[in-house]
PDB file of C-alpha atoms in Angstrom:
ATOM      1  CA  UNK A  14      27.480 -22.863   8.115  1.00 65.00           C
ATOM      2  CA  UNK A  15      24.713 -21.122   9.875  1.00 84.00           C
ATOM      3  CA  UNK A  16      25.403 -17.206  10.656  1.00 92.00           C
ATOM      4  CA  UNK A  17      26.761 -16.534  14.140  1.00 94.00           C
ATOM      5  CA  UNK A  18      24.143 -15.531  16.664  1.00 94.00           C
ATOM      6  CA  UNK A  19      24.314 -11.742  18.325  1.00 94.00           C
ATOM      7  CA  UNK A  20      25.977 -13.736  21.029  1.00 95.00           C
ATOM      8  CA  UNK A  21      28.625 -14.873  19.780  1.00 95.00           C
ATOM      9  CA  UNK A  22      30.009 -12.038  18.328  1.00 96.00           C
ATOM     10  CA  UNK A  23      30.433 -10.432  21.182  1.00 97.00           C
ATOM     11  CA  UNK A  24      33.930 -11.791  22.218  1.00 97.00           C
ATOM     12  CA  UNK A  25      35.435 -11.293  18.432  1.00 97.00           C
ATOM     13  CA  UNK A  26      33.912  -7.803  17.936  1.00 98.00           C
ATOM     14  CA  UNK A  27      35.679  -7.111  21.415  1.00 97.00           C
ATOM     15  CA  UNK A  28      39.086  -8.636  20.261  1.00 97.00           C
ATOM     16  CA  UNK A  29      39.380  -6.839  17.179  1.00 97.00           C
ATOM     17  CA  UNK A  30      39.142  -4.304  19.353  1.00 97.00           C
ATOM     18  CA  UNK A  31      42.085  -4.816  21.450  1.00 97.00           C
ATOM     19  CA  UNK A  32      44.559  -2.740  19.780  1.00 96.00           C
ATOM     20  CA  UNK A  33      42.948   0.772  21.821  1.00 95.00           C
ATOM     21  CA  UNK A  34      42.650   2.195  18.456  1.00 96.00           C
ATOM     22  CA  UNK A  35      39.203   3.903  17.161  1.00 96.00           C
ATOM     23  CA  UNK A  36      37.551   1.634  14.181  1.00 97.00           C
ATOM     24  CA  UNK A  37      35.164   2.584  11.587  1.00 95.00           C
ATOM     25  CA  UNK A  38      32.237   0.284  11.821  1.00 95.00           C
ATOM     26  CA  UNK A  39      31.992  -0.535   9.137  1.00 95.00           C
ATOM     27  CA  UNK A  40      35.305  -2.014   8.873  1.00 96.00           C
ATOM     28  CA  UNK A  41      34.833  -4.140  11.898  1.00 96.00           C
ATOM     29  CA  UNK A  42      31.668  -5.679  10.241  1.00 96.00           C
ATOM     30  CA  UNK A  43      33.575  -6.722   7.371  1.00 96.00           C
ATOM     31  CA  UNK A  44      36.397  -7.701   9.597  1.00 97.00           C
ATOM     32  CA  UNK A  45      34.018 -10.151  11.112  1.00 97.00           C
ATOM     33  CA  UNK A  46      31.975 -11.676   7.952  1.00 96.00           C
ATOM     34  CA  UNK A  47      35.971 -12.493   6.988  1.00 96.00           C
ATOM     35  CA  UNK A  48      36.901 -14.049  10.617  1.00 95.00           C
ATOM     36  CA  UNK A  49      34.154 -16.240  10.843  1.00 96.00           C
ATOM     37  CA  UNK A  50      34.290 -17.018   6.146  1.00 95.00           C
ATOM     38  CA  UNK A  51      30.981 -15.796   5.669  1.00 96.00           C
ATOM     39  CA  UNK A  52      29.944 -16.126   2.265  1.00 95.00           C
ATOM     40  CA  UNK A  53      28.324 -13.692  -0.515  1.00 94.00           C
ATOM     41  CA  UNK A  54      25.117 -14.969   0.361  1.00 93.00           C
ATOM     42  CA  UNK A  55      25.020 -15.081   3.741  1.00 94.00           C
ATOM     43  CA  UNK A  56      26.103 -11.818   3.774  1.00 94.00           C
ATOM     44  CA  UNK A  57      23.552 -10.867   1.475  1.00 94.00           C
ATOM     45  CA  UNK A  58      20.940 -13.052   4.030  1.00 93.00           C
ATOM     46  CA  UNK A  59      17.889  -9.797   5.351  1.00 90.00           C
ATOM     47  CA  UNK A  60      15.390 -10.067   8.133  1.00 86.00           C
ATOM     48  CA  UNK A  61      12.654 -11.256   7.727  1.00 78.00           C
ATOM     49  CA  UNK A  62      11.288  -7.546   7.156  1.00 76.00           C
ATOM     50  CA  UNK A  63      13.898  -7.204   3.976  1.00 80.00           C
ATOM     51  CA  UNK A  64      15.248  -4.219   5.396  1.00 80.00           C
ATOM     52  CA  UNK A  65      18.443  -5.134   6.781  1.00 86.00           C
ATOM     53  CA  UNK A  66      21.260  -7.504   6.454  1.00 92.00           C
ATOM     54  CA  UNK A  67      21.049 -10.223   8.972  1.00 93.00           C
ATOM     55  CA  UNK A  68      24.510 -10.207   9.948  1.00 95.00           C
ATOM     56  CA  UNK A  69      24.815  -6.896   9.984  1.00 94.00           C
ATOM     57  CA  UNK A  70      21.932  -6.361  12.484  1.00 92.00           C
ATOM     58  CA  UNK A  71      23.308  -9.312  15.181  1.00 94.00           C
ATOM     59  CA  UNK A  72      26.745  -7.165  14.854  1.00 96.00           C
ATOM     60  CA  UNK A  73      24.730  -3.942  16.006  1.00 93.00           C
ATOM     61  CA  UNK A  74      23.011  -5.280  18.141  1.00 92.00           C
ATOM     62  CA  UNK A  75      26.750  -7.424  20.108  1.00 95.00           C
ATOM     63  CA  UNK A  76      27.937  -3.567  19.388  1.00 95.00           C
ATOM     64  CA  UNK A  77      24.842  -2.292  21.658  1.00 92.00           C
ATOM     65  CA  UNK A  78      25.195  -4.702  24.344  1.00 94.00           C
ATOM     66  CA  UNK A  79      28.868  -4.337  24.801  1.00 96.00           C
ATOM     67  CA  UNK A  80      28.617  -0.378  25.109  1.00 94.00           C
ATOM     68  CA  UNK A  81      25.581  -0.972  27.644  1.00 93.00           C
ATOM     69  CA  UNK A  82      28.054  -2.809  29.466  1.00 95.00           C
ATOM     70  CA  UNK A  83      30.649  -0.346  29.384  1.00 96.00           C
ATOM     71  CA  UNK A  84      33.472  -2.186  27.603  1.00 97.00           C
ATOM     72  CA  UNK A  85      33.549  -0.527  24.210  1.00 97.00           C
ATOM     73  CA  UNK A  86      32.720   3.069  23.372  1.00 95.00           C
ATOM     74  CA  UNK A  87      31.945   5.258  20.028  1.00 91.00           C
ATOM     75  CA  UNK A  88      34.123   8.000  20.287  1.00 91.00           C
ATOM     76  CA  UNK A  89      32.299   9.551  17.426  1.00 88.00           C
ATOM     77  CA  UNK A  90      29.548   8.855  15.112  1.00 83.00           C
ATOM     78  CA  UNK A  91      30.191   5.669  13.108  1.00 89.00           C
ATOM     79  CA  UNK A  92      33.387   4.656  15.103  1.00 94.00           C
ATOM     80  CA  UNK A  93      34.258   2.267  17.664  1.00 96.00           C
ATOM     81  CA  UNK A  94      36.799   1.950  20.241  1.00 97.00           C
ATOM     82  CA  UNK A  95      37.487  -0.736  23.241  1.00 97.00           C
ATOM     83  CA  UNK A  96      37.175   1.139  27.337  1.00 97.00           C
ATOM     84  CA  UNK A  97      39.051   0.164  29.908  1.00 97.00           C
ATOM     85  CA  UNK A  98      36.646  -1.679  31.524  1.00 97.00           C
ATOM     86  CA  UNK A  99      36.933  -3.648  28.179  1.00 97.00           C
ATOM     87  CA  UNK A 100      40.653  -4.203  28.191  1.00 97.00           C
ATOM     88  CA  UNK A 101      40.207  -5.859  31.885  1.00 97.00           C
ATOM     89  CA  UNK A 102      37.735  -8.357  30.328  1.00 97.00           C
ATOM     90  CA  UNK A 103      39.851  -9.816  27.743  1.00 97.00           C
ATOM     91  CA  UNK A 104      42.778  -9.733  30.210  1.00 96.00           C
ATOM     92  CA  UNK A 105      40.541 -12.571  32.179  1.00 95.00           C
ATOM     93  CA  UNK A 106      40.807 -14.473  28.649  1.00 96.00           C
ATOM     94  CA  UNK A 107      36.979 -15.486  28.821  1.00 96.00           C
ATOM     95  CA  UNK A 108      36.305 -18.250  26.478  1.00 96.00           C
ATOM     96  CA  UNK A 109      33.079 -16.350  25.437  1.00 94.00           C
ATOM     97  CA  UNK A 110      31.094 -13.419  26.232  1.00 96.00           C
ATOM     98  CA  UNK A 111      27.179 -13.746  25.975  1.00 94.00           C
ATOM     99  CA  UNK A 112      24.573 -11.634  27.859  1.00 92.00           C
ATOM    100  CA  UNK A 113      24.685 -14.030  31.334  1.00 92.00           C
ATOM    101  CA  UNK A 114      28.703 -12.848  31.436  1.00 96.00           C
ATOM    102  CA  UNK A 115      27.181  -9.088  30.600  1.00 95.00           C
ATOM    103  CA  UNK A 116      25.368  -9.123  33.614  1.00 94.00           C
ATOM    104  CA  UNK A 117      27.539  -8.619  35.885  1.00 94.00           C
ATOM    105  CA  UNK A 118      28.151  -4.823  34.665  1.00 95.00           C
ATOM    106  CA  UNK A 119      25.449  -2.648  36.537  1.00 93.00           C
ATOM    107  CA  UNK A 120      25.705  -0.508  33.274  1.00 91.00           C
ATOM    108  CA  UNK A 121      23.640  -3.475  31.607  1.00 92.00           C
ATOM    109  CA  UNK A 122      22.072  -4.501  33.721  1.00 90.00           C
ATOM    110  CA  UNK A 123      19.962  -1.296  34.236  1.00 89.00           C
ATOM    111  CA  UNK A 124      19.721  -1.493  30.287  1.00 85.00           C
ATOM    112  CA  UNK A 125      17.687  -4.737  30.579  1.00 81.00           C
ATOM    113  CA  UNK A 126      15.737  -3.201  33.351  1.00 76.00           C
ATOM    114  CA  UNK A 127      16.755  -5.903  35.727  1.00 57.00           C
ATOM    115  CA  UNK A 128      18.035  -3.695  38.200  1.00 50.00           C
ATOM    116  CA  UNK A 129      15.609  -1.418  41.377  1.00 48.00           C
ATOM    117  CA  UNK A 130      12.801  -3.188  42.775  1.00 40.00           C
ATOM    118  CA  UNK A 131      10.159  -3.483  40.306  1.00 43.00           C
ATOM    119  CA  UNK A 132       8.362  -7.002  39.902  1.00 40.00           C
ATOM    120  CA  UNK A 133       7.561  -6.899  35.863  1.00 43.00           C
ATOM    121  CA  UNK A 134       9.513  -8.448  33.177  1.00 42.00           C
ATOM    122  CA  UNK A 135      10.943  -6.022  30.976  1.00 46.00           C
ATOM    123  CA  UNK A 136      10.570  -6.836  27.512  1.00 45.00           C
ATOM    124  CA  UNK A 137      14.252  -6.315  26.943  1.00 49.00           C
ATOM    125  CA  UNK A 138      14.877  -9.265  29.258  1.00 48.00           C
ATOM    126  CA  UNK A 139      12.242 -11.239  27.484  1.00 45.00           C
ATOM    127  CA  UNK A 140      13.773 -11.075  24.429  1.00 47.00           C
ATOM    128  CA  UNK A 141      17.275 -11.612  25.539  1.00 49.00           C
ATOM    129  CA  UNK A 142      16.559 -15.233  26.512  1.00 54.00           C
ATOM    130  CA  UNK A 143      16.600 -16.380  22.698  1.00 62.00           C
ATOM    131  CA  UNK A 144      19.529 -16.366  20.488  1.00 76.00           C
ATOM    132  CA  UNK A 145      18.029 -14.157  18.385  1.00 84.00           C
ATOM    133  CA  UNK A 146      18.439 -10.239  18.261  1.00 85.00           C
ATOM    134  CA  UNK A 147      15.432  -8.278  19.846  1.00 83.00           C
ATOM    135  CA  UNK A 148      14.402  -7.010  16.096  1.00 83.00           C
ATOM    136  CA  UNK A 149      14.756 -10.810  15.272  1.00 86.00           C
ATOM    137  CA  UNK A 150      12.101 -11.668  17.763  1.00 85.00           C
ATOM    138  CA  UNK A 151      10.024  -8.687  16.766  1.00 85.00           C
ATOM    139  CA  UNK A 152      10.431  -9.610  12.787  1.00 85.00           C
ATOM    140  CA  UNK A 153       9.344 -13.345  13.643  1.00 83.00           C
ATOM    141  CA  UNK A 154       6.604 -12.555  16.020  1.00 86.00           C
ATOM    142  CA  UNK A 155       5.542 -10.414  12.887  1.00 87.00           C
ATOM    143  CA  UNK A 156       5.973 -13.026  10.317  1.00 87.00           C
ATOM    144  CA  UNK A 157       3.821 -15.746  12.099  1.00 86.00           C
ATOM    145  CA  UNK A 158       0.705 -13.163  12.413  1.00 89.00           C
ATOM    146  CA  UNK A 159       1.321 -12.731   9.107  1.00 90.00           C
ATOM    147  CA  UNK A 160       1.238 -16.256   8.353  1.00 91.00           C
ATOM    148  CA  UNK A 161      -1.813 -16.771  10.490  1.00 90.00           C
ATOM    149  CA  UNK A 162      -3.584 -14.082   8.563  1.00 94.00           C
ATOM    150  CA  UNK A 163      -3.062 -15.608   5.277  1.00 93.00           C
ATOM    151  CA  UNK A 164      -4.324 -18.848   6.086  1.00 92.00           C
ATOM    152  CA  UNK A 165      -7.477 -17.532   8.109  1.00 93.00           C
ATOM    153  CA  UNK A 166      -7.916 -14.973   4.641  1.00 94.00           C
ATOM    154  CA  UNK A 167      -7.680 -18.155   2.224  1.00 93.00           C
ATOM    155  CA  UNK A 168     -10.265 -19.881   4.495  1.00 92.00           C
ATOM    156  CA  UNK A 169     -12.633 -16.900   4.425  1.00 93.00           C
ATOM    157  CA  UNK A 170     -12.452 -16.438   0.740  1.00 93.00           C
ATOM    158  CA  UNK A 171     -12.783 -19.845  -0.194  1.00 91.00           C
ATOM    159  CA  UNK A 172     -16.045 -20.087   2.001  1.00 91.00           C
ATOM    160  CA  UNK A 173     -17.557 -16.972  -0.369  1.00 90.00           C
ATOM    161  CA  UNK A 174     -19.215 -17.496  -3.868  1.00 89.00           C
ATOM    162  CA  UNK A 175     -17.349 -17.134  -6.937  1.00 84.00           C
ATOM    163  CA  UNK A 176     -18.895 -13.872  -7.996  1.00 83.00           C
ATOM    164  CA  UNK A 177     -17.947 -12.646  -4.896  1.00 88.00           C
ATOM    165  CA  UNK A 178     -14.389 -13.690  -5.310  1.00 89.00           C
ATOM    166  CA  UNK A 179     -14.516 -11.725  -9.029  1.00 82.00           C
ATOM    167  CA  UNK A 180     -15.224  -8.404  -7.216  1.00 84.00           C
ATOM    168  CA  UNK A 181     -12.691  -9.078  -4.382  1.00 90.00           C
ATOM    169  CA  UNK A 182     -10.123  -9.433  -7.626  1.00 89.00           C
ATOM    170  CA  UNK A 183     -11.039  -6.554  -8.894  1.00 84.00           C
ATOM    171  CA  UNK A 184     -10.894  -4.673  -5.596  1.00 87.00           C
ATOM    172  CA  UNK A 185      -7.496  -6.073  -4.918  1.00 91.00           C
ATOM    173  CA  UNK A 186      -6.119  -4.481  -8.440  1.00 88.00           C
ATOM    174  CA  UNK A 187      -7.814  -1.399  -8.206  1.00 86.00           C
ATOM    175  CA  UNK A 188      -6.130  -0.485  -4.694  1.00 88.00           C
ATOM    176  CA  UNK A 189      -2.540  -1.895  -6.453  1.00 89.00           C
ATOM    177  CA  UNK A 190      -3.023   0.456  -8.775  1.00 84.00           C
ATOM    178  CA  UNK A 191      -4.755  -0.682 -11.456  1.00 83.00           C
ATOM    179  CA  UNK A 192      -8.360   0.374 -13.718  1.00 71.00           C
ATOM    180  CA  UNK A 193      -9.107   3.994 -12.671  1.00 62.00           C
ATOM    181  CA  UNK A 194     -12.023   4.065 -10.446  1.00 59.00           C
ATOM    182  CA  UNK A 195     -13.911   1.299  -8.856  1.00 59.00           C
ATOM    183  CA  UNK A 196     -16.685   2.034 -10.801  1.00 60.00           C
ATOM    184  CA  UNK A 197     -15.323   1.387 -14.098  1.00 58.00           C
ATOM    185  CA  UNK A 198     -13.050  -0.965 -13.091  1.00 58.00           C
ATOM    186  CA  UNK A 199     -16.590  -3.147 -11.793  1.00 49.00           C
ATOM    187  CA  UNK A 200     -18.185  -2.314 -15.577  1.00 47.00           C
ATOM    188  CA  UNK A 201     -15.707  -4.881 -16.779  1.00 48.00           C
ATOM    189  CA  UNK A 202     -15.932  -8.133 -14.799  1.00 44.00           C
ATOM    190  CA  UNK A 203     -19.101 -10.599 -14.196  1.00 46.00           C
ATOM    191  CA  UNK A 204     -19.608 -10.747 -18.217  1.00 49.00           C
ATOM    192  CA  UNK A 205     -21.745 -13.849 -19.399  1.00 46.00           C
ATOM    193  CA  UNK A 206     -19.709 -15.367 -21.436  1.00 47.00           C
ATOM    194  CA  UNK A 207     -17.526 -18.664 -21.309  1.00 45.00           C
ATOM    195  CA  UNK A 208     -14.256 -17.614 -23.030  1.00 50.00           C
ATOM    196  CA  UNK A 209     -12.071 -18.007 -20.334  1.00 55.00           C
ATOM    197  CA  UNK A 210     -12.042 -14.898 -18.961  1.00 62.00           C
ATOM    198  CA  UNK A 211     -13.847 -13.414 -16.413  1.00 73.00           C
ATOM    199  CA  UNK A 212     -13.395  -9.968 -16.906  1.00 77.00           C
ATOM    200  CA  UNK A 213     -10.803  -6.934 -18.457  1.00 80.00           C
ATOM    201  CA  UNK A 214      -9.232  -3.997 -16.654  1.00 81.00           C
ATOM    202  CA  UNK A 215      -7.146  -1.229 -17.392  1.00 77.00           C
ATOM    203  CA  UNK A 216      -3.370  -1.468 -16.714  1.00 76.00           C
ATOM    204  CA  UNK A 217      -3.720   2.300 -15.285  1.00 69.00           C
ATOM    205  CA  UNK A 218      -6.056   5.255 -15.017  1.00 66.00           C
ATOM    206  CA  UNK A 219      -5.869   6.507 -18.915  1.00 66.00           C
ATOM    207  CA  UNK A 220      -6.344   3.144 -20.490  1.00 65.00           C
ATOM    208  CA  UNK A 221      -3.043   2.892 -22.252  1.00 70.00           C
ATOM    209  CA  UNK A 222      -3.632  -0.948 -22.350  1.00 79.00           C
ATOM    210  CA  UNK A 223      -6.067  -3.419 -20.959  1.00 82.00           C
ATOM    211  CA  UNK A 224      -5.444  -6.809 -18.551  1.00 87.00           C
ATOM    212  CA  UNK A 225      -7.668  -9.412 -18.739  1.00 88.00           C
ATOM    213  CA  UNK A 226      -9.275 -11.225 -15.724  1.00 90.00           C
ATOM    214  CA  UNK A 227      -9.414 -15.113 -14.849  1.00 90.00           C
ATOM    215  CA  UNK A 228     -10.334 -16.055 -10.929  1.00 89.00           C
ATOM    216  CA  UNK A 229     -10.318 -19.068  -9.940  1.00 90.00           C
ATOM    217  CA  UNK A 230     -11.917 -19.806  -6.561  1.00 90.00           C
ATOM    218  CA  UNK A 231     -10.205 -23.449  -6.064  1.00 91.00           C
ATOM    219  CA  UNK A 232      -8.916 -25.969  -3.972  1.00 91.00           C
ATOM    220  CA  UNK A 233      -7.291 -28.281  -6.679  1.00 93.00           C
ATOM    221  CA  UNK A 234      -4.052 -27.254  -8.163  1.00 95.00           C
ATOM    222  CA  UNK A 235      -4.697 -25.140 -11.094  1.00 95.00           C
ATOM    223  CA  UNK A 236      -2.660 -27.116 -14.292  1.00 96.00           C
ATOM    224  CA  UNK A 237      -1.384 -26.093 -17.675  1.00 96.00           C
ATOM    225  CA  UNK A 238      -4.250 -27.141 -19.660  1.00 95.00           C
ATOM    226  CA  UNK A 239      -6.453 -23.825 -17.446  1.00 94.00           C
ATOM    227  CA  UNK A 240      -3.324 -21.532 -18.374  1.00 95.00           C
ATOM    228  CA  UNK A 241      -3.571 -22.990 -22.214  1.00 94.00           C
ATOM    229  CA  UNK A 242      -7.199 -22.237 -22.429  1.00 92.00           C
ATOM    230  CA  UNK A 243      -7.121 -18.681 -20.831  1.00 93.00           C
ATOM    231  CA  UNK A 244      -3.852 -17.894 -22.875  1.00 92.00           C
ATOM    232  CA  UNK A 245      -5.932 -18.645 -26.237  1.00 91.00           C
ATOM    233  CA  UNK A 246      -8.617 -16.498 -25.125  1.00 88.00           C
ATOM    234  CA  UNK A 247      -6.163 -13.736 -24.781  1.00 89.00           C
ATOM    235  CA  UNK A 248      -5.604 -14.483 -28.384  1.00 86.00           C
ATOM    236  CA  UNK A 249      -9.120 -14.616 -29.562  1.00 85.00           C
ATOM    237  CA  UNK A 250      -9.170 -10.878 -27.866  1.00 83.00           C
ATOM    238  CA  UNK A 251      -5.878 -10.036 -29.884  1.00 84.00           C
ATOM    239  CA  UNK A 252      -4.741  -9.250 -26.065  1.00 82.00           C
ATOM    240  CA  UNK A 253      -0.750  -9.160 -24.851  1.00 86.00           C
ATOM    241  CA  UNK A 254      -1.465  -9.247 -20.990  1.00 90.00           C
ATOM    242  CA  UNK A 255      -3.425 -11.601 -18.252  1.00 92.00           C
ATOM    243  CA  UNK A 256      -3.787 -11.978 -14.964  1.00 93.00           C
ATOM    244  CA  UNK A 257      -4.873 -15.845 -13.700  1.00 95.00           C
ATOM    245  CA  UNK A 258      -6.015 -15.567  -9.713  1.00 94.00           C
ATOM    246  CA  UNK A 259      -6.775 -18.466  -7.867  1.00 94.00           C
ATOM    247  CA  UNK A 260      -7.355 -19.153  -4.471  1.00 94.00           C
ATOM    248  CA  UNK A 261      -5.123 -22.658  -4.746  1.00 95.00           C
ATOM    249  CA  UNK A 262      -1.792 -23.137  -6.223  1.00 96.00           C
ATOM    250  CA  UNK A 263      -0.441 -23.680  -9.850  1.00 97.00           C
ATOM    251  CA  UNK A 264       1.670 -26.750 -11.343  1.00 97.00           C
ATOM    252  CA  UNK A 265       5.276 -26.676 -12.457  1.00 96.00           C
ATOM    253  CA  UNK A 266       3.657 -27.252 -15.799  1.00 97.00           C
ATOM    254  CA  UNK A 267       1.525 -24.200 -15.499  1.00 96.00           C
ATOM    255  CA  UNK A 268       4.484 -22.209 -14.226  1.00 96.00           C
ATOM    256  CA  UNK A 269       6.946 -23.120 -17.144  1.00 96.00           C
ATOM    257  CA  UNK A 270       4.065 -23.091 -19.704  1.00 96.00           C
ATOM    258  CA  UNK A 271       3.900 -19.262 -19.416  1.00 94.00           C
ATOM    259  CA  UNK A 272       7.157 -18.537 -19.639  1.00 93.00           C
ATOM    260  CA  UNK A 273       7.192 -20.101 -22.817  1.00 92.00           C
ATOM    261  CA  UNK A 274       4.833 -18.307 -24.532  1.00 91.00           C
ATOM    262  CA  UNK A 275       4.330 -14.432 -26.098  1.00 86.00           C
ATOM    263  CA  UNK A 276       1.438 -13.535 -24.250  1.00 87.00           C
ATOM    264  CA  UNK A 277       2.505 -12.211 -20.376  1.00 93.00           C
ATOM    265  CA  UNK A 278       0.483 -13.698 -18.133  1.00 95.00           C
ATOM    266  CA  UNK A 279       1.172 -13.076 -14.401  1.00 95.00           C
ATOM    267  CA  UNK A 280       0.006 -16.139 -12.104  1.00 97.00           C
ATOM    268  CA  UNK A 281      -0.887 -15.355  -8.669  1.00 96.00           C
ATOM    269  CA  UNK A 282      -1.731 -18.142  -6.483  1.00 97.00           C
ATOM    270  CA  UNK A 283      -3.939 -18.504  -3.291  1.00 95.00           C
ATOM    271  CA  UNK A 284      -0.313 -17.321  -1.016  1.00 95.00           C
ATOM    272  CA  UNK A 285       0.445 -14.533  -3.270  1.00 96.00           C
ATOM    273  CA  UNK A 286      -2.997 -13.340  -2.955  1.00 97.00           C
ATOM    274  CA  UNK A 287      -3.385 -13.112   0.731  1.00 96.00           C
ATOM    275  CA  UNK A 288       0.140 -11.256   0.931  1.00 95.00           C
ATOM    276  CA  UNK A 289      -0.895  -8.627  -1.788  1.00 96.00           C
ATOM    277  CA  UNK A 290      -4.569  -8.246   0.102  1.00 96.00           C
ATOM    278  CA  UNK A 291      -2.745  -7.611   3.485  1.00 96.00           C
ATOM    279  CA  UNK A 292      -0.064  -5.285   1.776  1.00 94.00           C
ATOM    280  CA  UNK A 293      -3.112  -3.571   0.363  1.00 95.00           C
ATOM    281  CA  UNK A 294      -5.701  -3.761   3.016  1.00 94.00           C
ATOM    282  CA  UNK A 295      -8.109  -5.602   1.123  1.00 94.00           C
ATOM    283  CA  UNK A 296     -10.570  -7.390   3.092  1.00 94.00           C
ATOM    284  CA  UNK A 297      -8.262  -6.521   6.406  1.00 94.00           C
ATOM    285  CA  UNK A 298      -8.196  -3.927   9.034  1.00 92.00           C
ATOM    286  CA  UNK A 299      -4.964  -2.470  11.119  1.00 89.00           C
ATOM    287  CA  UNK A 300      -5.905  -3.558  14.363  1.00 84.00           C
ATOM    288  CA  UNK A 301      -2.740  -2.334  16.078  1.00 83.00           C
ATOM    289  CA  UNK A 302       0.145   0.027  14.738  1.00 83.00           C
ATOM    290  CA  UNK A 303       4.191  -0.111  16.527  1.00 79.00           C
ATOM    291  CA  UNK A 304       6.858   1.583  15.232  1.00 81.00           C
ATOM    292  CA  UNK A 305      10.289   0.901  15.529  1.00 79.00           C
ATOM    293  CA  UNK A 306      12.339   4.152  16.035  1.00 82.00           C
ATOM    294  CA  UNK A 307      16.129   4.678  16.433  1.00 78.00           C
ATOM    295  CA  UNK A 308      18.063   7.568  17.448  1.00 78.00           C
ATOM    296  CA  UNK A 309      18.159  10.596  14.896  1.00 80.00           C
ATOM    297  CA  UNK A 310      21.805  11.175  15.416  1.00 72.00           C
ATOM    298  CA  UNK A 311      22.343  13.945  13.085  1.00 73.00           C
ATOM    299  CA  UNK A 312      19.996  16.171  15.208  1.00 77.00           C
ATOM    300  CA  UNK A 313      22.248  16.019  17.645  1.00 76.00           C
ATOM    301  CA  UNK A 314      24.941  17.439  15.855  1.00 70.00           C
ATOM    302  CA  UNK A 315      25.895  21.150  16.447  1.00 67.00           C
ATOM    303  CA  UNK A 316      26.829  23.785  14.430  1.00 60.00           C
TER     304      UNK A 316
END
């Protein structure tokens, strides 16, 4: 069962409601994930952001809407309570409440910025006309940029030279933390040698221990007979740790194969490498920054 849209639960956030008495929040949210037999993992479901609990966000956000509208109140911080205006509504026994029934209340109505004379469309009212929450929207309109920028990244790297690819690795784990400086982190990689490994750095700025280096620049699936050959080079280096980079994608074979064995040796594939070069801003620039406030309600608190 998919999880109830913002939408509709507005009607059974407003019923449980009903009783005039003030609810914690909190309670209400559960109250709902039990009404509508939500399971552990669909409660557990998060945004596409990670940040916040999809259900709980499209309850906020019916929450919102209804107090825009004037039919349920927060008496105080983290409580809830049905108005009068409210009570009238479910008197009229609507079979549901969605935002074309909330705009009839002028309250809302100047919350969407439908109401005066201007001729623009707010973005409230843009986002509105989907099922989907307004941080919804926002998350997925981030998510496919995102998306877009890893597949234009993949294209642009693959179109560069291998050695250039070795230095963009090393780049990549020296601003996640890794190898010190630049400088000696670059002293390690771009050896001539054919042992299956293309170059070492150190797991962190005092050179407790040292990771060693294959890139692969590919478009053909990497397979387990690569990851066999670069794990017995770690051997011939008496090394524990690896790091295999490739522009393309690994096989099931190649995934199990190093789970198997003593060495650790981290695969990252052509996807996981554009994500941790946009995380961080290797080989991209912020072209635009938006930040999504809320309301500091403890500052408004007085002594």
């Amino acid at each position: 069962m998919p999880l109830p849209d913002y939408q509709a639960l507005m009607l059974p956030l407003l019923q449980l409601l009903a009783d005039q008495q003030v609810h914690r929040t909190r309670a209400v949210i559960e109250a709902l994930a039990e009404s509508f037999q939500l399971t552990s993992a669909e409660r557990q479901h998060l945004l596409p952001s990670g940040k916040k609990f999809t259900f709980d966000n499209r309850v906020g956000w019916a929450r919102t809407y209804l107090k825009k509208a004037g039919l349920i109140d927060s008496p105080q911080r983290g409580f809830l309570q049905i108005t009068a205006a409210g009570q009238e509504v479910l008197r009229h026994n609507p079979s549901k409440i969605d935002v074309g029934y909330l705009d009839q209340f002028e309250g809302f109505r100047e919350f969407r910025g439908l109401s005066g004379t201007t001729t623009e469309t707010p973005a409230i009212a843009v986002l509105t006309q989907t099922s989907n929450t307004p941080e919804e929207d926002l998350d997925a309109v981030y998510q496919q940029l995102r998306s877009d920028l890893r597949v234009e990244l993949l294209q642009t790297i693959k179109s560069c030279s291998s050695a250039f690819f070795e230095r963009l690795v090393v780049e990549l784990l020296v601003a996640m933390g890794y190898g010190g400086s630049r400088r000696e982190a670059g002293q390690a990689i771009g050896r001539n040698n054919d042992e299956g490994i293309d170059g070492i750095i150190k797991e962190d700025r005092l050179g407790l221990d040292i990771i060693y280096i294959q890139a692969k620049r590919w478009e053909a699936v990497v397979g387990r007979p690569e990851i066999q050959k670069f794990a017995g080079a770690l051997q011939g280096q008496r090394a524990r740790k690896g790091i295999f980079i490739t522009t393309s994608a690994f096989s099931k074979e190649a995934a199990d194969y190093v789970r198997k064995i003593d060495s650790k040796i981290i695969l990252i594939d052509g996807q996981a490498l554009a994500e941790y070069m946009i995380d961080n801003n290797v080989g991209v620039t912020v072209e635009a920054t938006y930040e999504l406030k809320r309301i500091d309600r403890d500052y408004f608190i007085e002594d």
